[in-house]
Amino acid sequence: MSVTMDTLVSLCKRRGFIFQSSEIYGGTGSCYDYGPLGVELKQNIKRLLWRDFVQSRADMVGIDASILMHPMVWKASGHLDHFTDPMVDCRDCKLRFRADHVDALPWTHYCPATKGNKFTIPAGEPCSHCGARRTLCPDCGKGELTAPRQFNLMFKTFMGPVEEDASVAYLRPETAQAMFVNFDNVLQSMRLKLPFGIAQAGRSFRNEITPGNFIFRTREFEQMEIEYFVNPRDAVDGRPADEHWHDRWIADCMAWFRRYGLREENLRLREHEKDELSHYSKRTVDIDYRFPIGWSELMGIANRTDFDLKQHSKFSGKSLTYFDEERKEHVVPYVIEPAMGVDRALLAFMADAYVEDEVRGEKRVVLRFHPELAPVKVAVLPLLKKREEIVRAAHAIRADLAKQWRVVYDDTAAIGRLYRRQDEVGTPYCVTVDVQTVGDSEKGETGDGKATIRDRDSMEQIRAPIDALPGLFHDLLSGGAWSQVAVRFPAAK
Ligand code: GAP
């Protein structure tokens, strides 16, 4: 079953993943705030990206650059001249649209064949009564649209107290440029040899004309980009090094999404047509995901050639080359750029994880997050909140496990309800403390010191000693399958 965007938006708000920004003031257009669970999920995505693509690789390093950069950066990169979208305005209601998106919108029509009755007609279709196609504003259905005008997507601001042309600055529209302008700093300080890559994760800003579809297209978003520098004179397996590494990065990024749970049938590669390539690109391949809105770009992997280093060298007057010891010559490296949107990745992981199933005749909503992505790893639940020893033991287990993972305690409902709540936010494991764990001191009974561990996906339960829990969760949360780890303990009765 595929989930709708409305279902995800409502779950995100209800369970503290994502809220509309400044909601109490009526909201800020297409800006969103990550709530307590959303921030954990997003940090997990960024941490795994960093671990798998930077920390664990000998050929990768990272940086964290300023969002505000010298304005010449944007002249050299081509953003001042080329980073534009065509826009049209409605002369009547003044709404603004991306010219190339207008035909993909449902449109309002006052039909002359039905005495001017108002209809909303699906995108691209004619009116079934009069046969007319859309020519006016798709929203109000009355105003004419202006001719397309180019609109630069960069947010402008001023550095310092005086608002004049000389102090204009831009919020970065991509994280990539900082890696190019720091190329020589990183190369010299880290004594790197080609091929090597620089990564950065951080905020980018685009004044999108038609943002929308929840966090899919927003004006402020997070990117994780890698600029991987290769020697264009080198060959790998008989192919030019840049082409070899381009294919390697495409395969590695696809494998990364699969590893953390995106299903094969929801992923595809899309090769950019020649006339669609950015001004700097020799070849670009998108990884598309089947979002609730249909197939759309999840990330792009471009071969940017030596365009950026040459441009920054030309505009700054500084040499941005690499000395090839073997050939005794300076070369301008080619760049392979895997560019990912962190928010889009989060939306894809949520959509793919969403499952509705039935347990004893009742609907169960589950986010089947990969354990390493799940915002909360373990929930500790007391079976009886009136029994002090049970509550004390549950708090102690939470505090102990929380030294390593995000672990929560909840006693605000009956156990069945508590399990459903954790399923709905994707918590992979629950620990339940009961009378058997602590015993009954009034009757002189000692407890067995064991707790019940429940697996979210299979709903199987095992009984394990409390002091074995850190080891057990270490195995489960670092990639161990439940079926292999759980066999070490008896099933709970
Ligand atoms: N440096 C190249 C670059 O920025 P891009 O295709 O424009 O390439 C890369 O952006 C990724 O950033 C996209 O694949 C998408 O995941 C994300 N992204 C771009 N614009 C976005 C927006 N307005 N809202 C959310 N994510 C966005």
Coordinates of C-alpha atoms and ligand atoms in Angstrom, one line a residue:
M1 CA 0.0 0.0 0.0
S2 CA 1.4 3.4 -0.8
V3 CA 0.8 6.2 1.7
T4 CA -0.7 9.6 0.8
M5 CA 1.0 12.9 1.5
D6 CA -2.0 14.0 3.7
T7 CA -1.6 10.9 5.9
L8 CA 2.2 11.6 6.3
V9 CA 1.6 15.3 7.0
S10 CA -1.0 14.5 9.7
L11 CA 1.2 11.8 11.3
C12 CA 4.2 14.1 11.3
K13 CA 2.2 16.8 13.1
R14 CA 0.4 14.5 15.5
R15 CA 3.5 12.6 16.6
G16 CA 6.0 15.5 16.8
F17 CA 8.0 14.9 13.6
I18 CA 7.3 18.1 11.6
F19 CA 5.3 21.3 12.2
Q20 CA 4.4 24.2 10.0
S21 CA 6.8 27.0 10.8
S22 CA 5.3 29.9 12.9
E23 CA 2.0 28.1 12.9
I24 CA 0.4 30.2 15.6
Y25 CA 0.8 33.2 13.3
G26 CA -0.8 31.4 10.4
G27 CA 2.4 29.7 9.2
T28 CA 5.3 30.8 7.0
G29 CA 4.9 29.7 3.4
S30 CA 6.6 26.4 2.8
C31 CA 8.9 26.5 5.8
Y32 CA 8.8 23.7 8.3
D33 CA 10.1 23.0 11.8
Y34 CA 11.4 19.6 12.9
G35 CA 9.8 18.6 16.2
P36 CA 11.3 16.3 18.9
L37 CA 11.1 13.1 16.8
G38 CA 11.8 14.8 13.5
V39 CA 15.1 16.2 14.7
E40 CA 16.2 12.8 15.9
L41 CA 15.4 11.2 12.5
K42 CA 17.1 14.0 10.6
Q43 CA 20.2 13.8 12.7
N44 CA 20.3 10.1 12.3
I45 CA 20.2 10.5 8.5
K46 CA 23.0 13.1 8.5
R47 CA 25.1 11.0 11.0
L48 CA 24.8 7.9 8.8
L49 CA 25.6 9.9 5.6
W50 CA 28.6 11.3 7.3
R51 CA 29.7 7.9 8.8
D52 CA 29.3 6.0 5.6
F53 CA 30.5 8.6 3.1
V54 CA 33.1 10.5 5.1
Q55 CA 34.3 9.0 8.3
S56 CA 34.7 5.5 7.1
R57 CA 36.6 6.4 3.8
A58 CA 40.2 7.2 3.5
D59 CA 39.6 9.3 0.4
M60 CA 37.0 11.7 2.0
V61 CA 37.2 14.7 4.3
G62 CA 34.6 17.2 5.4
I63 CA 34.2 21.0 5.9
D64 CA 31.5 23.2 7.5
A65 CA 31.6 26.6 5.7
S66 CA 29.7 29.9 6.2
I67 CA 26.3 30.3 4.5
L68 CA 27.2 33.9 3.5
M69 CA 30.0 33.9 1.0
H70 CA 31.8 36.6 -1.1
P71 CA 29.3 37.8 -3.8
M72 CA 31.9 37.0 -6.5
V73 CA 31.4 33.3 -5.7
W74 CA 28.0 33.5 -7.2
K75 CA 29.2 35.5 -10.3
A76 CA 31.9 32.9 -10.9
S77 CA 29.7 29.9 -10.3
G78 CA 27.1 31.2 -12.8
H79 CA 24.3 31.5 -10.2
L80 CA 23.9 35.3 -10.7
D81 CA 23.3 34.8 -14.4
H82 CA 21.8 31.4 -14.7
F83 CA 20.1 30.4 -11.5
T84 CA 16.7 31.5 -12.7
D85 CA 13.2 30.0 -13.3
P86 CA 10.7 31.4 -15.7
M87 CA 7.7 32.8 -13.8
V88 CA 4.3 34.1 -14.8
D89 CA 1.8 36.2 -12.8
C90 CA -2.0 36.3 -12.8
R91 CA -3.1 39.8 -13.8
D92 CA -6.2 39.4 -11.7
C93 CA -5.5 37.5 -8.4
K94 CA -1.7 38.3 -8.6
L95 CA -0.7 34.7 -7.8
R96 CA 2.7 33.7 -9.2
F97 CA 3.5 30.4 -10.9
R98 CA 6.5 28.7 -12.5
A99 CA 5.8 28.9 -16.2
D100 CA 6.9 25.3 -16.7
H101 CA 4.7 24.1 -13.8
V102 CA 1.4 25.7 -14.8
D103 CA 0.2 22.8 -17.0
A104 CA 0.8 20.4 -14.2
L105 CA -1.7 22.0 -11.9
P106 CA -5.5 21.3 -11.6
W107 CA -7.3 24.3 -13.0
T108 CA -10.4 26.3 -12.1
H109 CA -12.9 26.8 -15.0
Y110 CA -16.2 28.7 -15.3
C111 CA -17.9 26.7 -18.0
P112 CA -20.0 28.6 -20.6
A113 CA -21.8 25.4 -21.5
T114 CA -23.2 25.1 -18.0
K115 CA -24.3 28.7 -17.4
G116 CA -20.8 29.6 -16.0
N117 CA -20.7 26.9 -13.3
K118 CA -17.4 26.5 -11.5
F119 CA -15.4 23.3 -12.0
T120 CA -11.9 22.1 -10.8
I121 CA -10.5 20.2 -13.7
P122 CA -7.5 17.7 -13.4
A123 CA -4.2 18.9 -14.7
G124 CA -3.8 18.8 -18.5
E125 CA -7.4 17.7 -19.2
P126 CA -10.0 19.7 -21.1
C127 CA -13.5 20.6 -19.7
S128 CA -15.8 17.6 -20.2
H129 CA -18.8 19.9 -20.9
C130 CA -17.4 22.6 -23.3
G131 CA -14.1 20.9 -24.3
A132 CA -12.1 24.1 -23.5
R133 CA -8.5 23.8 -22.3
R134 CA -6.8 26.1 -19.7
T135 CA -5.7 29.5 -20.9
L136 CA -6.3 31.6 -17.8
C137 CA -4.9 31.5 -14.2
P138 CA -5.3 27.9 -12.9
D139 CA -6.2 29.2 -9.4
C140 CA -8.8 31.9 -9.8
G141 CA -9.8 30.9 -13.4
K142 CA -10.4 34.5 -14.4
G143 CA -7.1 36.4 -14.9
E144 CA -4.8 36.3 -17.8
L145 CA -1.2 35.2 -17.2
T146 CA 1.7 37.5 -18.0
A147 CA 4.4 36.5 -20.5
P148 CA 7.2 34.5 -18.7
R149 CA 10.0 36.5 -17.0
Q150 CA 13.2 35.1 -15.6
F151 CA 13.4 35.2 -11.8
N152 CA 16.6 34.6 -9.8
L153 CA 16.1 32.1 -7.0
M154 CA 18.8 33.4 -4.7
F155 CA 17.8 35.2 -1.5
K156 CA 19.4 38.6 -1.3
T157 CA 20.4 40.4 1.8
F158 CA 22.9 43.1 3.0
M159 CA 26.1 42.7 4.9
G160 CA 26.6 45.4 7.5
P161 CA 24.5 48.4 8.4
V162 CA 24.1 50.1 5.0
E163 CA 21.6 48.8 2.5
E164 CA 23.4 49.6 -0.8
D165 CA 24.5 47.7 -3.9
A166 CA 28.1 47.4 -2.5
S167 CA 26.9 45.4 0.5
V168 CA 24.6 42.9 -1.3
A169 CA 25.1 39.3 -0.1
Y170 CA 23.3 36.1 -0.9
L171 CA 22.1 33.1 1.2
R172 CA 23.8 30.2 -0.5
P173 CA 21.6 28.2 -2.9
E174 CA 23.8 25.1 -2.6
T175 CA 26.5 24.0 -0.3
A176 CA 28.8 22.9 -3.2
Q177 CA 30.6 26.2 -3.9
A178 CA 32.4 26.3 -0.5
M179 CA 34.1 23.0 -1.4
F180 CA 35.5 24.6 -4.6
V181 CA 36.7 27.8 -3.1
N182 CA 38.3 25.9 -0.3
F183 CA 39.9 23.3 -2.7
D184 CA 43.4 24.6 -2.2
N185 CA 43.1 25.1 1.6
V186 CA 41.9 21.5 2.0
L187 CA 44.4 20.0 -0.4
Q188 CA 47.4 21.8 1.2
S189 CA 46.4 21.3 4.8
M190 CA 45.5 17.7 4.5
R191 CA 48.2 16.7 2.0
L192 CA 45.7 14.8 -0.2
K193 CA 46.2 12.8 -3.3
L194 CA 43.7 12.5 -6.2
P195 CA 41.1 11.1 -6.2
F196 CA 39.7 12.6 -3.0
G197 CA 36.4 14.2 -2.0
I198 CA 35.2 17.0 0.3
A199 CA 31.8 16.8 1.9
Q200 CA 29.5 19.3 3.5
A201 CA 26.1 19.1 5.1
G202 CA 24.2 22.3 5.8
R203 CA 21.4 24.7 5.0
S204 CA 20.7 26.0 1.5
F205 CA 18.1 28.6 0.5
R206 CA 16.2 29.0 -2.7
N207 CA 13.4 31.5 -3.3
E208 CA 11.3 28.9 -5.1
I209 CA 8.4 30.3 -7.1
T210 CA 6.2 27.3 -6.5
P211 CA 7.4 25.5 -3.4
G212 CA 5.1 22.8 -2.1
N213 CA 4.3 19.2 -1.4
F214 CA 5.2 19.4 2.2
I215 CA 9.0 19.2 2.7
F216 CA 9.7 18.1 -0.8
R217 CA 10.3 21.6 -2.2
T218 CA 10.9 24.3 0.4
R219 CA 12.7 27.6 0.4
E220 CA 15.1 26.6 3.2
F221 CA 16.4 23.1 3.2
E222 CA 19.4 20.9 4.1
Q223 CA 21.8 19.4 1.6
M224 CA 24.6 17.0 1.9
E225 CA 26.9 17.4 -1.1
I226 CA 30.2 15.7 -2.0
E227 CA 32.7 17.2 -4.5
Y228 CA 34.9 14.3 -5.5
F229 CA 38.0 15.4 -7.4
V230 CA 39.6 13.1 -10.0
N231 CA 42.6 13.5 -12.3
P232 CA 41.1 13.7 -15.8
R233 CA 44.3 12.3 -17.3
D234 CA 43.9 9.1 -15.3
A235 CA 42.2 6.0 -16.6
V236 CA 40.5 3.3 -14.5
D237 CA 39.7 -0.1 -16.1
G238 CA 40.4 1.4 -19.5
R239 CA 37.9 4.3 -19.0
P240 CA 38.5 8.0 -18.2
A241 CA 38.7 8.3 -14.4
D242 CA 35.8 10.9 -14.2
E243 CA 33.4 8.5 -16.0
H244 CA 34.5 5.6 -13.9
W245 CA 34.0 7.5 -10.6
H246 CA 30.7 8.9 -11.8
D247 CA 29.3 5.4 -12.2
R248 CA 30.8 4.3 -8.9
W249 CA 29.1 7.2 -7.0
I250 CA 25.8 6.5 -8.6
A251 CA 26.1 2.8 -7.5
D252 CA 27.2 3.7 -4.0
C253 CA 24.4 6.2 -3.5
M254 CA 21.8 3.7 -4.7
A255 CA 23.2 1.1 -2.4
W256 CA 23.1 3.5 0.5
F257 CA 19.4 4.2 0.1
R258 CA 18.6 0.5 -0.2
R259 CA 20.7 -0.3 2.8
Y260 CA 18.6 1.9 5.0
G261 CA 15.3 0.6 3.8
L262 CA 14.1 2.2 0.5
R263 CA 12.5 -0.6 -1.6
E264 CA 13.9 -1.4 -5.0
E265 CA 10.6 -0.9 -6.7
N266 CA 10.5 2.7 -5.4
L267 CA 13.9 3.7 -6.7
R268 CA 15.1 4.4 -10.3
L269 CA 17.9 6.1 -12.1
R270 CA 17.1 8.9 -14.6
E271 CA 19.6 10.1 -17.1
H272 CA 19.4 13.9 -17.9
E273 CA 18.7 14.7 -21.6
K274 CA 21.4 16.8 -23.2
D275 CA 19.1 19.9 -23.4
E276 CA 18.3 19.6 -19.7
L277 CA 21.9 19.5 -18.4
S278 CA 23.1 22.3 -16.2
H279 CA 25.6 24.7 -17.8
Y280 CA 28.4 23.0 -15.9
S281 CA 27.5 19.4 -16.5
K282 CA 28.9 16.7 -18.8
R283 CA 26.4 14.1 -17.6
T284 CA 23.9 14.1 -14.7
V285 CA 22.0 11.1 -13.4
D286 CA 19.2 11.6 -10.8
I287 CA 18.1 9.0 -8.3
D288 CA 14.3 9.3 -8.4
Y289 CA 12.0 8.0 -5.7
R290 CA 8.4 7.1 -6.0
F291 CA 7.1 9.8 -3.6
P292 CA 3.4 10.0 -2.7
I293 CA 3.3 12.8 -5.4
G294 CA 4.8 10.4 -8.0
W295 CA 8.3 9.7 -9.3
S296 CA 10.5 12.7 -8.4
E297 CA 14.2 13.6 -7.9
L298 CA 15.6 12.4 -4.6
M299 CA 19.2 13.4 -5.4
G300 CA 21.4 14.2 -8.4
I301 CA 24.9 12.9 -9.3
A302 CA 26.6 15.2 -11.8
N303 CA 29.9 15.2 -13.6
R304 CA 30.8 18.9 -13.3
T305 CA 34.1 18.6 -15.2
D306 CA 36.7 21.3 -14.4
F307 CA 34.1 24.1 -14.8
D308 CA 34.0 25.3 -11.2
L309 CA 37.7 25.2 -10.3
K310 CA 38.5 27.0 -13.6
Q311 CA 35.8 29.6 -13.0
H312 CA 36.9 30.4 -9.4
S313 CA 40.5 30.5 -10.6
K314 CA 39.6 33.0 -13.3
F315 CA 37.5 35.2 -11.0
S316 CA 39.8 35.1 -8.0
G317 CA 43.1 35.1 -9.8
K318 CA 44.3 32.2 -7.6
S319 CA 45.5 28.9 -9.0
L320 CA 43.3 26.0 -8.2
T321 CA 45.3 23.1 -9.6
Y322 CA 46.8 19.8 -8.4
F323 CA 50.4 18.9 -9.1
D324 CA 50.5 15.5 -10.7
E325 CA 53.9 14.1 -9.4
E326 CA 54.0 11.3 -12.0
R327 CA 53.5 13.4 -15.0
K328 CA 55.2 16.5 -13.5
E329 CA 52.4 18.8 -14.5
H330 CA 49.6 20.9 -13.0
V331 CA 46.1 19.7 -13.7
V332 CA 42.7 21.1 -13.0
P333 CA 40.8 18.2 -11.5
Y334 CA 37.3 17.1 -12.7
V335 CA 34.6 16.9 -10.2
I336 CA 31.9 14.3 -9.6
E337 CA 29.1 15.7 -7.4
P338 CA 26.6 13.5 -5.5
A339 CA 24.1 16.1 -4.2
M340 CA 21.4 15.0 -1.8
G341 CA 18.6 16.8 -0.1
V342 CA 18.4 15.7 3.5
D343 CA 14.7 16.7 3.9
R344 CA 13.8 14.8 0.7
A345 CA 15.7 11.7 2.0
L346 CA 13.7 12.0 5.2
L347 CA 10.4 12.2 3.3
A348 CA 11.4 9.1 1.3
F349 CA 12.4 7.1 4.3
M350 CA 9.1 8.0 6.0
A351 CA 6.9 7.2 3.0
D352 CA 8.7 3.8 2.5
A353 CA 8.5 2.9 6.2
Y354 CA 4.8 3.5 6.5
V355 CA 2.7 0.4 6.8
E356 CA -0.8 -0.3 8.0
D357 CA -1.5 -3.8 9.1
E358 CA -4.1 -5.5 11.3
V359 CA -3.6 -7.0 14.8
R360 CA -6.4 -8.9 16.4
G361 CA -9.0 -7.1 14.2
E362 CA -7.5 -3.6 14.9
K363 CA -5.6 -1.4 12.5
R364 CA -2.0 -0.9 13.4
V365 CA 0.1 1.9 11.9
V366 CA 3.8 1.1 11.8
L367 CA 6.8 3.1 10.6
R368 CA 9.2 0.2 9.8
F369 CA 12.3 2.4 10.0
H370 CA 15.7 0.8 9.8
P371 CA 16.8 0.6 13.5
E372 CA 19.7 3.0 12.8
L373 CA 17.3 5.6 11.4
A374 CA 14.6 5.2 14.0
P375 CA 14.3 8.4 16.1
V376 CA 13.7 6.4 19.4
K377 CA 15.5 3.1 19.6
V378 CA 13.9 1.6 22.7
A379 CA 10.8 2.4 24.8
V380 CA 10.7 1.2 28.4
L381 CA 7.2 0.5 29.6
P382 CA 6.0 -0.5 33.1
L383 CA 3.2 -2.9 33.1
L384 CA 1.7 -1.5 36.3
K385 CA 2.4 2.1 37.0
K386 CA 1.0 1.9 40.6
R387 CA 3.7 -0.6 41.7
E388 CA 6.6 1.5 42.8
E389 CA 9.3 -1.2 42.3
I390 CA 8.2 -1.7 38.7
V391 CA 8.3 2.0 38.0
R392 CA 11.7 2.3 39.7
A393 CA 13.2 -0.6 37.7
A394 CA 11.8 0.8 34.4
H395 CA 13.4 4.2 35.1
A396 CA 16.7 2.6 35.9
I397 CA 16.7 0.6 32.7
R398 CA 15.9 3.7 30.7
A399 CA 18.6 5.7 32.3
D400 CA 21.2 2.9 31.7
L401 CA 20.3 2.4 28.0
A402 CA 20.0 6.2 27.4
K403 CA 23.8 6.5 27.9
Q404 CA 24.1 5.0 24.5
W405 CA 20.8 5.6 22.6
R406 CA 17.7 7.7 22.5
V407 CA 15.4 5.7 24.9
V408 CA 12.0 6.9 26.3
Y409 CA 9.9 5.9 29.3
D410 CA 6.1 5.9 29.0
D411 CA 3.4 4.9 31.5
T412 CA 0.5 7.1 30.3
A413 CA -1.7 4.3 28.9
A414 CA -2.4 0.6 29.0
I415 CA 0.3 -1.6 27.5
G416 CA -1.5 -2.3 24.2
R417 CA -1.9 1.4 23.6
L418 CA 1.7 2.1 24.5
Y419 CA 2.9 -0.5 22.0
R420 CA 0.7 1.1 19.2
R421 CA 2.1 4.5 20.0
Q422 CA 5.7 3.3 19.7
D423 CA 4.9 1.3 16.5
E424 CA 3.5 4.5 14.9
V425 CA 6.7 6.4 15.4
G426 CA 8.9 3.5 14.4
T427 CA 10.5 2.5 17.7
P428 CA 12.1 -0.9 16.9
Y429 CA 12.1 -2.3 20.4
C430 CA 10.0 -2.1 23.6
V431 CA 11.1 -3.3 27.1
T432 CA 8.4 -4.2 29.5
V433 CA 8.9 -4.5 33.3
D434 CA 6.3 -6.5 35.2
V435 CA 5.7 -8.2 38.5
Q436 CA 7.8 -11.2 37.5
T437 CA 10.8 -8.8 37.1
V438 CA 10.7 -7.3 40.5
G439 CA 8.8 -9.9 42.6
D440 CA 6.5 -9.1 45.5
S441 CA 8.3 -8.0 48.7
E442 CA 5.1 -8.2 50.8
K443 CA 4.7 -11.9 49.9
G444 CA 8.5 -12.4 50.3
E445 CA 8.9 -13.2 46.6
T446 CA 12.0 -12.0 44.7
G447 CA 11.8 -11.1 41.1
D448 CA 13.7 -12.9 38.3
G449 CA 15.5 -9.7 37.2
K450 CA 14.3 -10.2 33.6
A451 CA 12.3 -8.0 31.3
T452 CA 10.2 -8.6 28.2
I453 CA 11.6 -7.4 24.9
R454 CA 9.2 -6.9 22.0
D455 CA 10.2 -6.6 18.4
R456 CA 8.2 -4.0 16.4
D457 CA 8.0 -5.8 13.1
S458 CA 7.4 -9.4 14.1
M459 CA 5.8 -8.5 17.4
E460 CA 7.6 -11.5 18.9
Q461 CA 8.6 -11.2 22.5
I462 CA 11.6 -12.6 24.5
R463 CA 12.6 -12.6 28.1
A464 CA 16.1 -11.4 28.9
P465 CA 18.0 -10.5 32.1
I466 CA 18.2 -6.7 32.7
D467 CA 22.0 -6.7 32.8
A468 CA 22.1 -8.4 29.3
L469 CA 20.1 -5.5 27.8
P470 CA 23.0 -3.2 26.8
G471 CA 24.7 -6.1 24.9
L472 CA 21.4 -7.3 23.3
F473 CA 20.6 -3.8 22.0
H474 CA 24.1 -3.2 20.9
D475 CA 23.8 -6.3 18.6
L476 CA 20.3 -5.3 17.4
L477 CA 21.0 -1.7 16.8
S478 CA 24.2 -2.2 15.0
G479 CA 22.7 -4.3 12.2
G480 CA 21.9 -7.6 13.9
A481 CA 18.7 -9.2 12.7
W482 CA 16.0 -9.9 15.4
S483 CA 15.7 -13.6 14.2
Q484 CA 19.4 -14.1 14.8
V485 CA 19.9 -12.2 18.1
A486 CA 16.6 -13.2 19.7
V487 CA 17.3 -16.9 19.6
R488 CA 19.8 -16.5 22.5
F489 CA 16.9 -15.9 24.9
P490 CA 13.6 -17.8 25.6
A491 CA 10.3 -16.5 24.2
A492 CA 8.2 -14.6 26.7
K493 CA 5.1 -16.5 27.8
Ligands
GAP1 N1 25.0 21.4 -6.2 C1 24.0 20.8 -7.1 C2 22.7 21.0 -6.6 O1 22.4 21.7 -5.7 P1 20.2 20.3 -7.1 O2 19.7 19.2 -8.0 O3 19.7 21.7 -7.4 O4 21.8 20.2 -7.3 C3 20.4 18.8 -5.0 O5 20.0 20.0 -5.6 C4 19.4 18.2 -4.1 O6 19.0 19.1 -3.2 C5 18.1 17.8 -4.9 O7 18.2 16.5 -5.5 C6 17.1 17.8 -3.8 O8 17.2 16.6 -3.0 C7 17.6 18.9 -2.9 N2 16.8 20.1 -3.1 C8 17.0 21.0 -4.1 N3 16.1 22.0 -4.1 C9 15.3 21.8 -3.0 C10 14.2 22.4 -2.4 N4 13.7 23.6 -2.8 N5 13.6 21.9 -1.3 C11 14.1 20.7 -0.8 N6 15.2 20.0 -1.3 C12 15.8 20.5 -2.4

